[in-house]
Tab-separated table of C-alpha atoms in Angstrom:
chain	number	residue	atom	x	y	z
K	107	UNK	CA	85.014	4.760	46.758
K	108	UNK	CA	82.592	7.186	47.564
K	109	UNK	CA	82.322	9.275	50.412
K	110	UNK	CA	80.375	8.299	53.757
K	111	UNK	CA	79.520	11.116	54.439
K	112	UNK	CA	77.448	11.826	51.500
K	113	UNK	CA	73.454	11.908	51.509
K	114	UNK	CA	73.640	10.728	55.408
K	115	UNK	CA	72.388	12.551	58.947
K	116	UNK	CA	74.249	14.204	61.088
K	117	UNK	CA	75.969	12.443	63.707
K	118	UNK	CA	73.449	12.352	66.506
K	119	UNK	CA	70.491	11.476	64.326
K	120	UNK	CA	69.155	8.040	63.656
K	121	UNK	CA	71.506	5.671	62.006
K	122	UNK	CA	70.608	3.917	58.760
K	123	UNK	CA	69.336	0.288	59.312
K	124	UNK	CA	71.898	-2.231	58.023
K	125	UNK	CA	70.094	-4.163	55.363
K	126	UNK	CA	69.558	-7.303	55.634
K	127	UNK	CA	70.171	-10.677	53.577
K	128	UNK	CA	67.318	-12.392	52.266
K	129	UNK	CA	67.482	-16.276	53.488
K	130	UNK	CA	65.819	-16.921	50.107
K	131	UNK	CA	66.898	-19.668	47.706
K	132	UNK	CA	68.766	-18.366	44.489
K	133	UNK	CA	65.344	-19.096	41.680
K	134	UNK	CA	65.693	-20.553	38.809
K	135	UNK	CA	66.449	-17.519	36.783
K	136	UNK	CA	69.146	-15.842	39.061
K	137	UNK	CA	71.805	-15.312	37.562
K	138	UNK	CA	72.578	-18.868	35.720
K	139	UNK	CA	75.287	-17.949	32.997
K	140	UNK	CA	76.995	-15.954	35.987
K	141	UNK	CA	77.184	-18.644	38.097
K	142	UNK	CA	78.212	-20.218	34.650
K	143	UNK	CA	80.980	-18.556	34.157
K	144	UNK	CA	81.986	-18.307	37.675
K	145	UNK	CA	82.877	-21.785	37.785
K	146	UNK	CA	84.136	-22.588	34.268
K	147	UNK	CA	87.775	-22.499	35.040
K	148	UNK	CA	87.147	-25.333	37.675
K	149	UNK	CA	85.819	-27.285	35.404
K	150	UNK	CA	87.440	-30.002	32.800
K	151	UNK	CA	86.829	-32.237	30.256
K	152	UNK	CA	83.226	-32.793	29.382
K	153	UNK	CA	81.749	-30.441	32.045
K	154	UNK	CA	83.775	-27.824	30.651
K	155	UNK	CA	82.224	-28.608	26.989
K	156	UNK	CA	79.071	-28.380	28.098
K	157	UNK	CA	79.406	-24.937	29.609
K	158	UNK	CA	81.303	-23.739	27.381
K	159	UNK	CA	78.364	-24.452	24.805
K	160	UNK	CA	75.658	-22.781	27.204
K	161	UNK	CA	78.082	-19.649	27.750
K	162	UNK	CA	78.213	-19.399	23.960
K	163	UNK	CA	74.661	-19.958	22.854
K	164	UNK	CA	73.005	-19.575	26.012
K	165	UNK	CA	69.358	-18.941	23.598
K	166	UNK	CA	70.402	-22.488	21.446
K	167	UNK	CA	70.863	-24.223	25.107
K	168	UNK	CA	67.169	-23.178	26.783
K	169	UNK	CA	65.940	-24.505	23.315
K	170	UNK	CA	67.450	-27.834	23.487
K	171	UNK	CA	66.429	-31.099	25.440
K	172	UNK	CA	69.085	-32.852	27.705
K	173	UNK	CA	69.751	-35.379	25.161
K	174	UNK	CA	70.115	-32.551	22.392
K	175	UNK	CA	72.103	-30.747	24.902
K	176	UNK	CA	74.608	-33.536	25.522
K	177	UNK	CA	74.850	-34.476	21.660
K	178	UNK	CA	75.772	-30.451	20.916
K	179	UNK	CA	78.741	-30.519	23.062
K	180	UNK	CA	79.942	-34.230	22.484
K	181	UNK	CA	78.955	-35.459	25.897
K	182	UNK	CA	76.000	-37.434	27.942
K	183	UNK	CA	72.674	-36.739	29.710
K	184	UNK	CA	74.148	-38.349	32.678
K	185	UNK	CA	77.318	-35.474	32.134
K	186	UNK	CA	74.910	-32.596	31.430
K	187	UNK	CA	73.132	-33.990	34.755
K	188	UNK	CA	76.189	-33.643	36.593
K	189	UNK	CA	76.576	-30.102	35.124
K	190	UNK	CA	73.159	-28.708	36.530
K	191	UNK	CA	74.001	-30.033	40.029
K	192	UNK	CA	77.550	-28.649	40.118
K	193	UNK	CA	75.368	-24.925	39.783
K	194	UNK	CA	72.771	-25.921	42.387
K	195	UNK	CA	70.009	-27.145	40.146
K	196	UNK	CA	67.862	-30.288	40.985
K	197	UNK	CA	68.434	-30.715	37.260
K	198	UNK	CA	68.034	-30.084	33.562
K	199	UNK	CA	64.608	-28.368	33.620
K	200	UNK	CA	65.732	-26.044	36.320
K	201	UNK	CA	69.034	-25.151	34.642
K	202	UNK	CA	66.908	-24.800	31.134
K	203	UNK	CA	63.940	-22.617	32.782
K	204	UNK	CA	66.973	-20.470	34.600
K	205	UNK	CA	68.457	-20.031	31.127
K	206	UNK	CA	65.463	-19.050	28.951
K	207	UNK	CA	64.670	-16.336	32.053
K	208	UNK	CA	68.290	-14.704	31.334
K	209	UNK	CA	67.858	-14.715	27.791
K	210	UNK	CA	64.575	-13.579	27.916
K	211	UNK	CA	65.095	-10.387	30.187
K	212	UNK	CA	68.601	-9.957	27.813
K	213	UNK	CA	66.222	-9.305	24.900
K	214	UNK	CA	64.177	-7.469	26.100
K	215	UNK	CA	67.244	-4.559	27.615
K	216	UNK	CA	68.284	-4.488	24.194
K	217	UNK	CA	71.051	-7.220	24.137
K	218	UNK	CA	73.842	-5.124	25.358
K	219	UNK	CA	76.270	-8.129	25.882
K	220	UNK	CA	76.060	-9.354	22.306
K	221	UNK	CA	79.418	-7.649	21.546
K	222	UNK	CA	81.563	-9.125	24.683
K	223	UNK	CA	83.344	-11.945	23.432
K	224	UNK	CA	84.477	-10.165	20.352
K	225	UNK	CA	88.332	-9.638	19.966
K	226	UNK	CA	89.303	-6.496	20.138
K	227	UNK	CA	91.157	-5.743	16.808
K	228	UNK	CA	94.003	-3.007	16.085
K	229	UNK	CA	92.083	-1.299	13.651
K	230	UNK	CA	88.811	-1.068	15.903
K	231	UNK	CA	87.818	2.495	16.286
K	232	UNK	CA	88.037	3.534	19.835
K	233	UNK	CA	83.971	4.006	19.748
K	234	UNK	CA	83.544	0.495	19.532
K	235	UNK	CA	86.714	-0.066	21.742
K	236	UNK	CA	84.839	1.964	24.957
K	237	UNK	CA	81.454	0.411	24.073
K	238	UNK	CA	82.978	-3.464	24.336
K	239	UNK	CA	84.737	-2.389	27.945
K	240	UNK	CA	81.698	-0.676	29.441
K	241	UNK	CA	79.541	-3.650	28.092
K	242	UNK	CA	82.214	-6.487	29.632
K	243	UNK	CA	82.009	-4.144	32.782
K	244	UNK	CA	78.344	-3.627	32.907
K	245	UNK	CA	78.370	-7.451	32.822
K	246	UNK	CA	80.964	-7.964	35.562
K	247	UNK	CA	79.363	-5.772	37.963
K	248	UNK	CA	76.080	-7.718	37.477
K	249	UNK	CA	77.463	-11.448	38.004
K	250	UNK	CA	79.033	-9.994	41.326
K	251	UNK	CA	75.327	-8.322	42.416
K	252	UNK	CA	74.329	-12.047	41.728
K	253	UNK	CA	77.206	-14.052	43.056
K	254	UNK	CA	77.675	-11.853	46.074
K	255	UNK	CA	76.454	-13.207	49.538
K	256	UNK	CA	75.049	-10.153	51.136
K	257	UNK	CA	75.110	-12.435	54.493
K	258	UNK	CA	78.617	-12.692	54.182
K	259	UNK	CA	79.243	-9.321	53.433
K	260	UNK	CA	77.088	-8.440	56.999
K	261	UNK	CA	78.523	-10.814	58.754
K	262	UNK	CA	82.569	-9.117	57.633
K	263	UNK	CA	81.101	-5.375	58.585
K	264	UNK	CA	80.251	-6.836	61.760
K	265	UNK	CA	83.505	-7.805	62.338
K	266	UNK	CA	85.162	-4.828	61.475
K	267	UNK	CA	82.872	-2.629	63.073
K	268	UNK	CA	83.972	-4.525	66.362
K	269	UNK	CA	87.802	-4.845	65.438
K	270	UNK	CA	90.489	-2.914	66.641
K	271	UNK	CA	92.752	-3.599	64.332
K	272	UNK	CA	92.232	-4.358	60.440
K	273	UNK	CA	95.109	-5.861	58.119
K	274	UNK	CA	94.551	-5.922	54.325
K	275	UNK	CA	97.194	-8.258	51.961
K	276	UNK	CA	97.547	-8.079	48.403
K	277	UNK	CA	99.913	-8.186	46.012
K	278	UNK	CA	100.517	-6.436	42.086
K	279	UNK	CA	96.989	-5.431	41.305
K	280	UNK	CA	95.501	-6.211	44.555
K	281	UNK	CA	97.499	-4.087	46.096
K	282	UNK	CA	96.102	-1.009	44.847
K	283	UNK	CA	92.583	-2.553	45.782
K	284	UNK	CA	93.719	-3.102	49.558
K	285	UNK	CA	95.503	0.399	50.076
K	286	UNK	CA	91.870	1.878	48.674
K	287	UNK	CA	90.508	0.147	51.265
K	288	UNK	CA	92.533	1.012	54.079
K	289	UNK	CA	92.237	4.732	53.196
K	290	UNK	CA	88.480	4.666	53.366
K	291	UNK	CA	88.403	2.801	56.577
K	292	UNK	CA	91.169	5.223	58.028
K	293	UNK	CA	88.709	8.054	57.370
K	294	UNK	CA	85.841	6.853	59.477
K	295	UNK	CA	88.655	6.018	62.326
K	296	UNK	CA	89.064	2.577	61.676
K	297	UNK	CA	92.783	1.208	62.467
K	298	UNK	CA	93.924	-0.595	59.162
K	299	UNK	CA	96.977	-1.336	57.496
K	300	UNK	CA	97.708	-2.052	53.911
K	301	UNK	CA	100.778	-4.993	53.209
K	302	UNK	CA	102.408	-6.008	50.171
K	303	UNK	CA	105.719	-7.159	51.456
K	304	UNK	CA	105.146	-10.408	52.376
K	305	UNK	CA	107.885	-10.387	55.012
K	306	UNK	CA	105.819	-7.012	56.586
K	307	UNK	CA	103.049	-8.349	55.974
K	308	UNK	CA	103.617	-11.985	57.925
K	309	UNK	CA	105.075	-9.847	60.877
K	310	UNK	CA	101.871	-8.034	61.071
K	311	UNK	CA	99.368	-10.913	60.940
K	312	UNK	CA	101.358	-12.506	63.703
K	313	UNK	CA	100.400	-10.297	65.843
K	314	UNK	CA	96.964	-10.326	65.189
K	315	UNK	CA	94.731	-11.596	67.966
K	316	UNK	CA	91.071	-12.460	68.296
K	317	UNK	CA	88.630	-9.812	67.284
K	318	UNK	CA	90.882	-8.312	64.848
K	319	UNK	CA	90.093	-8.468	61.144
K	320	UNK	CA	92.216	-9.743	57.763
K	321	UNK	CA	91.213	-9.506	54.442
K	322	UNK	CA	93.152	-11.094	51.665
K	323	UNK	CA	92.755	-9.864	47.702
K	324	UNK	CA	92.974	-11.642	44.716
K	325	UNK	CA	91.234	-12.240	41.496
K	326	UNK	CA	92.408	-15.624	41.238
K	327	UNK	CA	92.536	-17.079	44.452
K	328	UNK	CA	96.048	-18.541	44.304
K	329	UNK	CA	99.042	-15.605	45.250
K	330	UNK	CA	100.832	-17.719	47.781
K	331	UNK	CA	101.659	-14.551	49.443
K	332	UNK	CA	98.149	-13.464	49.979
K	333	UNK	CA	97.219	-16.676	50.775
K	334	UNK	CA	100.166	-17.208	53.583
K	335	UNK	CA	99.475	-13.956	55.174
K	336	UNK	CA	95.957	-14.665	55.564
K	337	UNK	CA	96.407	-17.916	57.064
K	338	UNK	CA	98.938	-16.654	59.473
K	339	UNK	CA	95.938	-13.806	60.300
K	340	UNK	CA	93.388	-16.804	61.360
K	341	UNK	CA	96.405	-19.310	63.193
K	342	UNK	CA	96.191	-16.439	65.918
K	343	UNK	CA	92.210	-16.306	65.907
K	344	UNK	CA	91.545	-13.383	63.964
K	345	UNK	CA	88.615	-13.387	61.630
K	346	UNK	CA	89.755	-13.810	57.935
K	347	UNK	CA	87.896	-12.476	54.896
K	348	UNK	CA	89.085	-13.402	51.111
K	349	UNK	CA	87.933	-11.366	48.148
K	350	UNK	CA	88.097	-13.395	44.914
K	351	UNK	CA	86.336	-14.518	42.428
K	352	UNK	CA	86.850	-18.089	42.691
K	353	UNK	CA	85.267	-19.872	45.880
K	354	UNK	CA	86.918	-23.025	46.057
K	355	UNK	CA	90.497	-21.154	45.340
K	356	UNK	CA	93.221	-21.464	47.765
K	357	UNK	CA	92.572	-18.275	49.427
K	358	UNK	CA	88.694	-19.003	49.965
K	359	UNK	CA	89.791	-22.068	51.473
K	360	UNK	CA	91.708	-20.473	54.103
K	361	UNK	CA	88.702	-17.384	54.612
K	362	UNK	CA	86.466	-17.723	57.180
K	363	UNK	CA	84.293	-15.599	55.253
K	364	UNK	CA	84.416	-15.362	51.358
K	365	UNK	CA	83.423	-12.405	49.009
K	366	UNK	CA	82.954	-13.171	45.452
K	367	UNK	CA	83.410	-11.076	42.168
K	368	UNK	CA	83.033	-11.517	38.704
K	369	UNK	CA	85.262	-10.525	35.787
K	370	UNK	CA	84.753	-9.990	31.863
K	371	UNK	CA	87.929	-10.114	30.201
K	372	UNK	CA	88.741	-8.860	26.664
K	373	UNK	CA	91.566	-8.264	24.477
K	374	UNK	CA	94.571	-6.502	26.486
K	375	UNK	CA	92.434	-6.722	29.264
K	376	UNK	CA	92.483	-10.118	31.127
K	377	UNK	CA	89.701	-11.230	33.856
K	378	UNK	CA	92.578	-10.359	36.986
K	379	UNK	CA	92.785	-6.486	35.519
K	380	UNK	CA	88.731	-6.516	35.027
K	381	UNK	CA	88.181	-7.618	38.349
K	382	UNK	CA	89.390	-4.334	39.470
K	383	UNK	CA	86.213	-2.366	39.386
K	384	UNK	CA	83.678	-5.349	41.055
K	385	UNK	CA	86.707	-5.545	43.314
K	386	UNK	CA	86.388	-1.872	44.213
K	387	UNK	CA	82.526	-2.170	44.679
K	388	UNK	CA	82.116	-4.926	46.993
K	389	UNK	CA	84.868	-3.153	49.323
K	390	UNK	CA	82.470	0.294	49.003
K	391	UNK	CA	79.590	-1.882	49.947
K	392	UNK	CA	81.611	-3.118	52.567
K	393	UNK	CA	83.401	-0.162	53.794
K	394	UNK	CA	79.561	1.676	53.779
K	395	UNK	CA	78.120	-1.279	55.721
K	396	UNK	CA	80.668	-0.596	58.641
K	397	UNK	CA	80.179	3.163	58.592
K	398	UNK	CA	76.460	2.431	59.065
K	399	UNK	CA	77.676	0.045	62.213
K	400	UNK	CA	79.381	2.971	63.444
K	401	UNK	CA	77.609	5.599	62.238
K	402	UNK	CA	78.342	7.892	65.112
K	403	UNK	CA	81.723	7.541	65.249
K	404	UNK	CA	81.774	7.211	61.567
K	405	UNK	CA	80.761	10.625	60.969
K	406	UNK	CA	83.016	12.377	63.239
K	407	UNK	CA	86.123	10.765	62.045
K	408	UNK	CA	85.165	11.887	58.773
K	409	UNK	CA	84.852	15.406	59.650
K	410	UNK	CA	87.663	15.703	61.404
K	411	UNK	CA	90.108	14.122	58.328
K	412	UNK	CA	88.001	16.104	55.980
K	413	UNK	CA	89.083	19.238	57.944
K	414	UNK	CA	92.349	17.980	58.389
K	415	UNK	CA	93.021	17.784	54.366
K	416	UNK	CA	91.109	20.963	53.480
K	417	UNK	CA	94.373	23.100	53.740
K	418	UNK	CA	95.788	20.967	50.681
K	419	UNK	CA	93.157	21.754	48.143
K	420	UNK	CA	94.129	24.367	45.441
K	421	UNK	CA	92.700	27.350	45.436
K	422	UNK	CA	88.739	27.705	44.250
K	423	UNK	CA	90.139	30.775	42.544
K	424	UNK	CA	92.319	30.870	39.054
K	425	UNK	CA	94.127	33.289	38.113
């Protein structure tokens, strides 16, 4: 995460405004194959066909009527129907005009996703290697600028800004997440903890109270740890945050307020590892978003851990 302190005025000047979340509906052409693939693992059968056929020829699919649609992937008009409301489309010419947008501005950037779904092969040169993860990154970070509820985001600063106590659960992977986030927030003097221990971490959230903030990780939505600490959090009345990139998941369902990611998988590297870096961005956005809340404050505490590492730094001098 970057630093707070960076490119900001001194404490005593005039704090940055927090932005604020457009109330705008999502148009037509925001984001559709994100939103696509956002919910393909919730869906089965012949809604699954059907998006798995737009996710694959996305181009092919703006082309195509409803009825040439539904005959492509083996299904109906009434199913591809049912598909464009499940995304939040009146229906198929919404969905269609959404895609051709996407398509559209994808051609003209020079088609840098063209390469994603490719397998990674043993005999790939490592050129082409880095160019397929920065692409399936590049991607990831822009379905969670477009899935991302900047409301929800203001609305969890808030409540850390006014907490006096912050837990953060994770487990595996997410760990490593939530113990980036508590040493950020530690630096601007915000009291968080980090818990992987389920045990610890249960113990803690019981003893959470109204006005304090919990925040649960996890790519999937569905580590019954993560999940049971969180819940714990919000029995006692604190307010509960889940970062995952599935919104009807388990953990979303127990989250008062919900932060979503993307993730691009590829070969050796499944969606849950790739959701590492949106992970890490939303968290930035969030842990900048309460520094701006208390700026003030924010920019002392800095200081004063900044000071108290410098002693550890190695010498600017070789010799």
């Amino acid at each position: 995460m970057g630093a707070y302190d960076a490119g900001l005025p001194a404490a005593g000047a005039a704090a940055p405004a927090a932005a604020t979340a457009t109330d705008a509906p999502l148009r037509p052409s925001d984001g559709v194959l994100a939103r696509v693939r956002s919910r393909l693992p919730e869906f089965t059968g012949a809604l699954q066909r059907v998006a798995e056929l737009v996710l694959t020829d996305p181009a092919g699919a703006a082309r195509s009527t409803i009825v040439e649609l539904a005959e492509r992937s083996g299904t109906s008009p009434a199913t591809v129907t049912r598909f464009c409301r499940a995304l939040g489309f009146e229906g198929y010419s919404d969905l269609r005009l959404g895609i051709a947008g996407e398509t559209g501005r994808a051609a003209r950037t020079g088609g840098w996703a063209d390469d994603i779904g490719r397998e990674i092969q043993p005999t790939d040169p490592l050129e082409r290697v880095l160019g397929q993860i920065m692409a399936a990154d590049t991607r990831a970070m822009h379905d969670t600028a477009t899935l991302l509820d900047l409301r929800e985001v203001e609305r969890a600063a808030d409540a850390i800004a006014a907490a006096s106590r912050v837990d953060i659960y994770g487990a595996s992977g997410s760990a490593l997440v939530g113990a980036e986030m508590q040493f950020c927030l530690h630096r601007i003097g915000v009291a968080a903890w980090a818990w992987t221990d389920v045990h610890n971490g249960l113990a803690s959230s019981a003893l959470l109270r109204p006005g304090d903030v919990a925040i649960g990780v996890s790519h999937s939505g569905q580590a019954r740890e993560t999940i049971e600490m969180l819940a714990e959090a919000g029995s006692h009345g604190a307010t509960t945050v889940a970062l995952t990139s599935f919104p009807r998941s388990p953990l979303a369902e127990v989250a008062d307020l919900v932060l979503l990611t993307a993730a691009q998988g590829t070969t050796f590297r499944p969606d849950a590892l790739s959701a590492r870096h949106p992970q890490l961005v939303v968290l930035d956005l969030l842990y900048i978003a309460v520094a701006q809340r208390t700026h003030e404050r924010a920019h002392a505490y800095f200081q004063v851990t900044a000071r108290a590492v410098a002693g550890h730094r190695a010498s600017k001098e070789v010799e």
